[in-house]
CSV table of C-alpha atoms in Angstrom, one decimal:
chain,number,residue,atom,x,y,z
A,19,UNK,CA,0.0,0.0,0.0
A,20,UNK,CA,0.9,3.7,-0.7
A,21,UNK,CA,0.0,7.1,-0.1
A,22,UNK,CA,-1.3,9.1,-3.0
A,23,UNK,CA,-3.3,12.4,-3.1
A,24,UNK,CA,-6.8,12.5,-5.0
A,25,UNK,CA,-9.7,14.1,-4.9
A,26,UNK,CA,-11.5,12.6,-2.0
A,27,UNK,CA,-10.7,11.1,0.8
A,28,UNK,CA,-11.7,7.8,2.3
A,29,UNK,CA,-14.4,8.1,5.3
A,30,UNK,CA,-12.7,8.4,9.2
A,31,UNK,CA,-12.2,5.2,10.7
A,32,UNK,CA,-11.9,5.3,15.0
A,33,UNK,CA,-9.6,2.8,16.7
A,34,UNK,CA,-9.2,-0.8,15.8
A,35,UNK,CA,-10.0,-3.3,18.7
A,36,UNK,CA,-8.0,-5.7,19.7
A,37,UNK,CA,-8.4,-9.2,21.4
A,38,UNK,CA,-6.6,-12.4,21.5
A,39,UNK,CA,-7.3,-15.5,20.6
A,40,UNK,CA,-5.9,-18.1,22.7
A,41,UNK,CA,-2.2,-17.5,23.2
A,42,UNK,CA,-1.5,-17.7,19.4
A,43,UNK,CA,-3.8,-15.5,17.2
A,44,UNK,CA,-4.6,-11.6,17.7
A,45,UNK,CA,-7.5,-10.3,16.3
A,46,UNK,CA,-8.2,-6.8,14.9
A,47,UNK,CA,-11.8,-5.3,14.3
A,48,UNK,CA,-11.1,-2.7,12.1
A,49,UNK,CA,-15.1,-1.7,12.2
A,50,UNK,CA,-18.8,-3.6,13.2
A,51,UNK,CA,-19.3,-3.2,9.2
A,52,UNK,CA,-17.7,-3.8,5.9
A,53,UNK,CA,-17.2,-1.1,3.6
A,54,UNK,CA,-14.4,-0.8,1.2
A,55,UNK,CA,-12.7,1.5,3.3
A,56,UNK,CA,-12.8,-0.5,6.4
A,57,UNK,CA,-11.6,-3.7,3.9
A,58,UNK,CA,-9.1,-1.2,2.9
A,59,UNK,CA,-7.5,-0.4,6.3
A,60,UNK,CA,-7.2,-4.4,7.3
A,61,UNK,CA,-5.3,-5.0,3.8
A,62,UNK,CA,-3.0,-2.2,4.5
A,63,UNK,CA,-1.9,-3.1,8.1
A,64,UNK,CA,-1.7,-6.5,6.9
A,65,UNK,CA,0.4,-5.3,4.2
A,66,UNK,CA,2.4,-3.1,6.7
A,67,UNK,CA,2.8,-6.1,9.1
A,68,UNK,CA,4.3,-8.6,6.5
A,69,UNK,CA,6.8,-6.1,5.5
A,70,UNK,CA,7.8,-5.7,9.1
A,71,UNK,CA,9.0,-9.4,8.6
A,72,UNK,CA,8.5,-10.0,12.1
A,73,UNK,CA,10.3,-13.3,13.6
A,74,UNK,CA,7.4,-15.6,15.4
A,75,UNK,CA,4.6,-14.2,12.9
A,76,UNK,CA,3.5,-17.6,11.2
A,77,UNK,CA,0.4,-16.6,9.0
A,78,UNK,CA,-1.4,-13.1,8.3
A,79,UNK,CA,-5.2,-12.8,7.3
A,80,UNK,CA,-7.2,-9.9,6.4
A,81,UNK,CA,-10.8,-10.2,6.2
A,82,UNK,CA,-13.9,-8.0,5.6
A,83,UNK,CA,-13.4,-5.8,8.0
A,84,UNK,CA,-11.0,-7.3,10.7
A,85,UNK,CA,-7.3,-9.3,10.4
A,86,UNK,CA,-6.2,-11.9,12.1
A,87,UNK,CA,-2.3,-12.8,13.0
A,88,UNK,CA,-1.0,-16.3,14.3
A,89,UNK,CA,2.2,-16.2,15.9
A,90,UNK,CA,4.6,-18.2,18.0
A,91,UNK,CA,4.5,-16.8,21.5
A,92,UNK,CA,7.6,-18.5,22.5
A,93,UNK,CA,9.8,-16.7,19.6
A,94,UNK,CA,7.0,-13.3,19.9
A,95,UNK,CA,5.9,-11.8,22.8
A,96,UNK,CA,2.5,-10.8,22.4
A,97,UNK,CA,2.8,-7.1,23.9
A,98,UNK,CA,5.7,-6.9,21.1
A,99,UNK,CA,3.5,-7.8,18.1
A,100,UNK,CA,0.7,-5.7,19.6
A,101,UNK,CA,3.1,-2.9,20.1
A,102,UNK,CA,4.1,-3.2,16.4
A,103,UNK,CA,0.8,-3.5,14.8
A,104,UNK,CA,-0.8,-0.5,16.9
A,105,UNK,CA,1.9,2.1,15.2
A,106,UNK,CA,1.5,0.2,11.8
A,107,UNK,CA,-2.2,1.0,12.3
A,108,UNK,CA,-1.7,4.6,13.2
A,109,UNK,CA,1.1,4.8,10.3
A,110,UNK,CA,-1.8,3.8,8.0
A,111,UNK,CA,-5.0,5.8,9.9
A,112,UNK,CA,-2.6,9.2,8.1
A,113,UNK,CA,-2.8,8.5,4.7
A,114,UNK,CA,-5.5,10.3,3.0
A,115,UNK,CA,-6.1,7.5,0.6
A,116,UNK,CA,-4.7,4.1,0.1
A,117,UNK,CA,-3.9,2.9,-2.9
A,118,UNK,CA,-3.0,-0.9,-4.1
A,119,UNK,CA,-1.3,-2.6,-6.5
A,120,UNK,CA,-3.7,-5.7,-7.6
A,121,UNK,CA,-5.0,-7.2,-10.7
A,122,UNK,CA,-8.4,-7.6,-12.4
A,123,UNK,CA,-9.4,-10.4,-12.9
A,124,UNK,CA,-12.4,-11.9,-15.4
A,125,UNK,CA,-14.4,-14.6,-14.5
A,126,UNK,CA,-17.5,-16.0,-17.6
A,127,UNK,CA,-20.7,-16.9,-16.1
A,128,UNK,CA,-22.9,-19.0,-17.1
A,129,UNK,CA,-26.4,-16.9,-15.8
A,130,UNK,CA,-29.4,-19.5,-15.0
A,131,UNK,CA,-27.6,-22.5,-16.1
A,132,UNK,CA,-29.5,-25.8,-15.2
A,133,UNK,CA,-27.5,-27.3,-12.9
A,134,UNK,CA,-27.7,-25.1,-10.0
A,135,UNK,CA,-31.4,-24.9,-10.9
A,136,UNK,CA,-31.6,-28.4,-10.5
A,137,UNK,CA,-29.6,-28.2,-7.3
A,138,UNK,CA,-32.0,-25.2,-6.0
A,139,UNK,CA,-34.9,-27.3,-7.0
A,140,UNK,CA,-34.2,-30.1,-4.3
A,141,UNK,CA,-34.2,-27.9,-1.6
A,142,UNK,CA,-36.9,-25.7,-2.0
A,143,UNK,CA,-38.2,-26.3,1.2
A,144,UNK,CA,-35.2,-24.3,2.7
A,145,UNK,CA,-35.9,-21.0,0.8
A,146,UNK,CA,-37.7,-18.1,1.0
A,147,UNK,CA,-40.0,-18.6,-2.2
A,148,UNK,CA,-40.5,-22.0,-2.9
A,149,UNK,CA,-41.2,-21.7,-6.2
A,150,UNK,CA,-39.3,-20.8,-8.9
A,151,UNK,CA,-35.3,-20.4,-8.8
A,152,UNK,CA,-32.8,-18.8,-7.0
A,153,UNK,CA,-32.1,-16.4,-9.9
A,154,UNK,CA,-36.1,-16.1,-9.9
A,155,UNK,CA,-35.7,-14.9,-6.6
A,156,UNK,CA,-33.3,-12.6,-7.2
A,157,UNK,CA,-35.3,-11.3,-10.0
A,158,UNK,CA,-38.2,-10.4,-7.6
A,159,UNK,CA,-36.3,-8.9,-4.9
A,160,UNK,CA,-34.8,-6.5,-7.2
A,161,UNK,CA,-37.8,-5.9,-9.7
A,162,UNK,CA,-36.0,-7.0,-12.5
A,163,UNK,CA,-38.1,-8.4,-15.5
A,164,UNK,CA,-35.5,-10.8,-17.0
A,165,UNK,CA,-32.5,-12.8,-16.8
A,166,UNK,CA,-30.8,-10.4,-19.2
A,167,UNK,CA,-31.7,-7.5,-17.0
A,168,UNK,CA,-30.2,-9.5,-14.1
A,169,UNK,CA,-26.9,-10.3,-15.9
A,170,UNK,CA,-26.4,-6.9,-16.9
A,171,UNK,CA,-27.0,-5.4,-12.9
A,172,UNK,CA,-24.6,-8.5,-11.8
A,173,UNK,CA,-21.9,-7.9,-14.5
A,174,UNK,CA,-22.2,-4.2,-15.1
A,175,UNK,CA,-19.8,-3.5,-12.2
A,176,UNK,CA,-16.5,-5.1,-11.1
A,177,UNK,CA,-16.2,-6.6,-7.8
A,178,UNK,CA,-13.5,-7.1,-5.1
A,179,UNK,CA,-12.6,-9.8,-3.1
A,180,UNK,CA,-12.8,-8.8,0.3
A,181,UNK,CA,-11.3,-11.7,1.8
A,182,UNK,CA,-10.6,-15.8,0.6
A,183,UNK,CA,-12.3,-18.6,3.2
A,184,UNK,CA,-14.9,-20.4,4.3
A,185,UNK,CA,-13.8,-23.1,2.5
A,186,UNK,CA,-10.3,-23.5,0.6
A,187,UNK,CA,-10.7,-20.5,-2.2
A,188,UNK,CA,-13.1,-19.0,-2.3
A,189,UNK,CA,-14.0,-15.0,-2.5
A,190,UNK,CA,-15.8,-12.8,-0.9
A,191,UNK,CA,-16.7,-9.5,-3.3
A,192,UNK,CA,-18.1,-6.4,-2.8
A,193,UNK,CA,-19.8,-4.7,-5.2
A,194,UNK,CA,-17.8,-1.6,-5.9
A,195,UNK,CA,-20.9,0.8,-6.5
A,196,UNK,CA,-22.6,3.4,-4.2
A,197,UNK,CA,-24.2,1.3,-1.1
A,198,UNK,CA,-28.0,2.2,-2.6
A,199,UNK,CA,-26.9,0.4,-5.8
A,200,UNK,CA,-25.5,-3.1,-4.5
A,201,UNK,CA,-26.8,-5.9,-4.7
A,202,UNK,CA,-28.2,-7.4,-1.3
A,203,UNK,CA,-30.3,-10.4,-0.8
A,204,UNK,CA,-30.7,-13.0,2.4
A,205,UNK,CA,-29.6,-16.9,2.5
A,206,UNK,CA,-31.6,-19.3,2.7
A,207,UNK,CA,-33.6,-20.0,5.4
A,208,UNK,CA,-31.8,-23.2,6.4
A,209,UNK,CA,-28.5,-24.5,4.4
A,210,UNK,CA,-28.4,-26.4,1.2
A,211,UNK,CA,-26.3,-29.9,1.9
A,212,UNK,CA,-25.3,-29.2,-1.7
A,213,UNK,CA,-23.9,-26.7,-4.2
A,214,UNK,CA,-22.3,-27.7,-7.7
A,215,UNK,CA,-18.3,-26.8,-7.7
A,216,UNK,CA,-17.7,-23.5,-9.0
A,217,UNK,CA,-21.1,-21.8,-8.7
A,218,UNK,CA,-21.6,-18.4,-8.4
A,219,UNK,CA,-24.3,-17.2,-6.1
A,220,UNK,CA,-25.0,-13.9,-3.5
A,221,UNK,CA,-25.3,-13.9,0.3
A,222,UNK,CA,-26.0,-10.7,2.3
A,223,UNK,CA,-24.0,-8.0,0.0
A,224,UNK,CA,-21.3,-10.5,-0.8
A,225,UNK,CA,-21.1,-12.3,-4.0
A,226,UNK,CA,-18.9,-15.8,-3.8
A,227,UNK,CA,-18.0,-18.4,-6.5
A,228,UNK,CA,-18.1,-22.0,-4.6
A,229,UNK,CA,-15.0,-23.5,-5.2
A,230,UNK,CA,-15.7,-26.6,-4.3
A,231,UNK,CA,-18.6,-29.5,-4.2
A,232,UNK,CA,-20.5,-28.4,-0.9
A,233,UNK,CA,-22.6,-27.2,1.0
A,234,UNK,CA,-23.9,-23.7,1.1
A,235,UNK,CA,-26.7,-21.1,1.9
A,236,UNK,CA,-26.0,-18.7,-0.8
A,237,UNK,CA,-28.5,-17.8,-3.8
A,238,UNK,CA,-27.4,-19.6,-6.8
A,239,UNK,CA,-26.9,-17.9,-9.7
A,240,UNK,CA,-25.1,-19.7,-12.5
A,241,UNK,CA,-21.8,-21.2,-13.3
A,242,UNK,CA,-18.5,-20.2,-14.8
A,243,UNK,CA,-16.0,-22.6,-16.5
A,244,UNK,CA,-12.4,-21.3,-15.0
A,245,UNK,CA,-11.3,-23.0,-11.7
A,246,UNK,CA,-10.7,-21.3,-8.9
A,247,UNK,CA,-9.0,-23.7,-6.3
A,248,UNK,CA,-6.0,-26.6,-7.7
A,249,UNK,CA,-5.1,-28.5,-5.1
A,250,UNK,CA,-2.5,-30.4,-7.6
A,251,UNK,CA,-1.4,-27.3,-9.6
A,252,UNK,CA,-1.7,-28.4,-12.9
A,253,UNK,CA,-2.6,-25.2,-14.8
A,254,UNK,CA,0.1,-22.6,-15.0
A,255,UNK,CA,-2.5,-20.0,-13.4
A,256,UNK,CA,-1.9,-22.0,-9.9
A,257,UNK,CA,1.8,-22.1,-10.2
A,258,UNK,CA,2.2,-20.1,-7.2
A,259,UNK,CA,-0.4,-20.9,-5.1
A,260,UNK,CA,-3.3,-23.1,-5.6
A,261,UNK,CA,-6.2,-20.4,-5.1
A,262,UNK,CA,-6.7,-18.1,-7.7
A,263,UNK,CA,-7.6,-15.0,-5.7
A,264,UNK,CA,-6.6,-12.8,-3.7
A,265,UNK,CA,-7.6,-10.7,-0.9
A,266,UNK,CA,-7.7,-7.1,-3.0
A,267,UNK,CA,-8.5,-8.8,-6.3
A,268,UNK,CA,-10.9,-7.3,-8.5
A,269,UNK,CA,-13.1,-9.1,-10.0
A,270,UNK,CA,-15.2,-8.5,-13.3
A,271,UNK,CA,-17.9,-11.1,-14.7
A,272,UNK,CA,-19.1,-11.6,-18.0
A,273,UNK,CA,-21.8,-13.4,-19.8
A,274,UNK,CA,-21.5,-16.2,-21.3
A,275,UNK,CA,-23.7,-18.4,-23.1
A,276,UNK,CA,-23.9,-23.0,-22.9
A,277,UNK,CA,-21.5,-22.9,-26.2
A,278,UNK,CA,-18.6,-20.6,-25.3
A,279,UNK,CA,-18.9,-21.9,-21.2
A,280,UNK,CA,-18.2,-25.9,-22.9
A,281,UNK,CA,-15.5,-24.3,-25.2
A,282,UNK,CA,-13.5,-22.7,-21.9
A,283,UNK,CA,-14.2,-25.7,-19.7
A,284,UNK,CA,-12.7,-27.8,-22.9
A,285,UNK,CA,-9.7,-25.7,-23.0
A,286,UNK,CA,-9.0,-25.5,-19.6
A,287,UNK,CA,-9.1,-29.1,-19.5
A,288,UNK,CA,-6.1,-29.0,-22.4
A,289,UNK,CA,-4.2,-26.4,-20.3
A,290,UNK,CA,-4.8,-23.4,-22.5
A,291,UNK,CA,-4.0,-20.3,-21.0
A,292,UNK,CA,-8.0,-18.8,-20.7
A,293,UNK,CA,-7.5,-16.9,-17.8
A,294,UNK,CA,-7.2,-13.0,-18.4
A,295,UNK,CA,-6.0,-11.5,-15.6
A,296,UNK,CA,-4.1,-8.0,-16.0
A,297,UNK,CA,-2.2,-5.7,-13.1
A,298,UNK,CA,-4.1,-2.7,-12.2
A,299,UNK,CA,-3.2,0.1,-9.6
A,300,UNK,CA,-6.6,0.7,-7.6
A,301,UNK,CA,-6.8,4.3,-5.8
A,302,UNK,CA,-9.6,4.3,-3.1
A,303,UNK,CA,-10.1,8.0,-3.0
A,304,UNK,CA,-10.7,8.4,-6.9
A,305,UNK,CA,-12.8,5.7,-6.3
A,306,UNK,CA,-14.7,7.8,-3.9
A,307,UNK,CA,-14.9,10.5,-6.0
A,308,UNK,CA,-16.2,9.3,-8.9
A,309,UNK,CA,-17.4,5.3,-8.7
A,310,UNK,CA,-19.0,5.0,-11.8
A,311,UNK,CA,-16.4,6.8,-13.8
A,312,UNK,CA,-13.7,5.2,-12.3
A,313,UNK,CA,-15.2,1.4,-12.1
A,314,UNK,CA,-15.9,1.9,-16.0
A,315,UNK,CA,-12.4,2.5,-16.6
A,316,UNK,CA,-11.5,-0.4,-14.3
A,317,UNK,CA,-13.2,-2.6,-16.7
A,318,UNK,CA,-11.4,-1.2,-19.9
A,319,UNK,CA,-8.7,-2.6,-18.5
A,320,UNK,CA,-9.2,-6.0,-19.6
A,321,UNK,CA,-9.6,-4.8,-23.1
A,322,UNK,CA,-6.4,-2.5,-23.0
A,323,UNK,CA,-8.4,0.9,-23.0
C-alpha cells in the first residue's frame, strides 16, 4: 500500500479493537461493518505487518473488515506484536487514501444455467420462495423483468474480493458501486447440503464463486467454466499458489452463453491459457470521488483501453 493524493478522501475510521485468541492469534476489528474503506484499512496493516518481517509471525489474514495474526508466542511476545501492529495501524490511519497494487481479474458466467437450478430445485423447502429459482428470486427482490436484466445489474460493475475462506478458495466480493446500488439479498432459510463446484451465487451484500462440491446457503446464480481452487497445480494460473484469488482482487464477470462456457471448460481441461487477468493500480479516494467513472475505466482494462 501507498500514499497518493486524489480528490476525496476515504471516510474516518476510529480505533481498531484488539483481542486475543488463545495465546496464538490476535484479532483486529477494524469496524462492526464492511465497507471498502474499512476492507481497505485491514489489507494495509496486513500489508504493513508482513513487511515488518516479524520473527514468530506464522500466518497473516485480512478479512472484511477485521485481520487476524498467528504467531509463536515463544519466539514473539505478544505485547511486542501488539506494540508493532498499533503504530502500523496509526502509520496507516494518516494517509488520505490508500492505494493498491492488484490485478483484475475476469471470470464468464454461465447466468441460469441448469444445474444449479436443479440443485436449487431439491431444496426448495429451505428457501424463501419455494417456487421458482434462486435467480427467480433474485429477479423479484430486485424488480427485475428478465435474466438479461439480471446479468447486466450483476456484471455491469466489477467486484472485489474482500477476503478468501470459508472453504479453501473461495471469494468474498463487494460490489464496488454506491451502497443504494449493491446488490443485497438473504440466504436461505436453512442451508443447502449441496452446491455444484464453481457456482456463483449472492449472500447478504457479498457475491462468492463455490470453489468446491459443498454445501452452502447462498442464492445460486449460474456457473463459470475457469477454476478457482488446484489442489494439484496443474494449470500454470496456480503455479504459485493453488487459489486463484486474492484478498484485494478485482473481479469483473461476463456473460456467457452453454457454447462458449463448454468451449473454456474444454480448453481449460487441455491447459490453455484462458484466464485473463491483468495488473491494475486501484486508488480508493478516486474511487470515492467518482465510482461509476472510475469502475468503468477499471473494466477497460481487460480490453487495454
Amino acid at each position: 500500500m501507498s500514499e497518493t493524493t486524489t480528490t476525496a478522501a476515504a471516510p474516518e475510521l476510529g480505533a481498531a479493537r484488539y483481542s486475543w485468541g488463545a495465546d496464538e492469534h490476535l484479532v483486529v476489528q477494524i469496524a462492526e461493518e464492511m465497507t471498502l474503506t474499512a476492507n481497505f484499512r485491514a489489507m494495509a496493516i496486513s500489508s504493513g505487518l508482513a513487511a515488518e518481517e516479524l520473527g514468530g509471525v506464522l500466518d497473516i489474514c485480512p478479512a472484511n473488515a477485521s485481520l487476524l495474526i498467528r504467531f509463536d508466542p515463544d519466539v514473539l511476545a505478544p505485547a511486542q506484536l501488539e506494540a508493532t501492529v498499533r503504530r502500523i495501524e496509526a502509520e496507516v490511519a494518516q494517509q488520505r487514501s490508500p492505494s493498491i497494487s492488484t490485478r483484475i481479474i475476469e471470470i464468464p458466467c454461465w447466468y441460469d444455467d441448469p444445474y444449479t437450478r436443479e440443485v436449487g430445485a431439491k431444496f426448495r423447502d429451505r428457501h424463501q420462495r419455494p417456487e421458482g429459482s434462486d435467480l427467480e428470486y433474485a429477479m423479484a427482490e430486485l424488480g427485475l423483468d428478465s435474466v438479461r436484466a439480471f446479468a447486466e445489474r450483476h456484471s455491469g460493475t466489477p467486484w472485489m474480493v474482500s477476503m478468501v475462506g470459508f472453504v479453501a478458495g473461495l471469494p468474498f466480493m463487494f460490489q464496488m458501486v454506491e451502497r443504494a446500488q449493491q446488490i443485497e439479498l438473504p440466504k436461505y432459510l436453512r442451508p443447502r447440503t449441496e452446491t455444484p463446484r464453481l457456482t456463483v451465487a449472492h449472500g447478504g451484500c457479498f457475491a462468492c464463486i463455490y470453489s468446491v462440491k459443498g454445501a452452502g446457503g447462498y442464492q445460486m446464480f449460474g456457473l463459470t467454466p475457469l477454476p478457482i481452487f488446484d489442489p494439484a497445480q496443474e494449470h500454470s494460473v496456480f503455479a504459485e499458489s493453488m487459489v486463484l484469488f486474492r484478498p484485494g482482487d478485482i473481479v469483473k464477470f461476463r456473460p456467457v452463453e452453454e457454447a462458449e462456457f463448454r468451449e473454456l471448460e474444454a480448453a481449460v481441461d487441455r491447459g490453455e491459457d484462458v484466464y485473463r487477468i491483468v495488473p491494475v493500480d486501484f486508488v480508493l479516494g478516486d474511487f470515492l470521488a467518482d465510482p461509476d467513472g472510475y469502475t468503468t475505466r477499471l473494466a477497460g482494462v481487460l480490453d487495454g483501453d
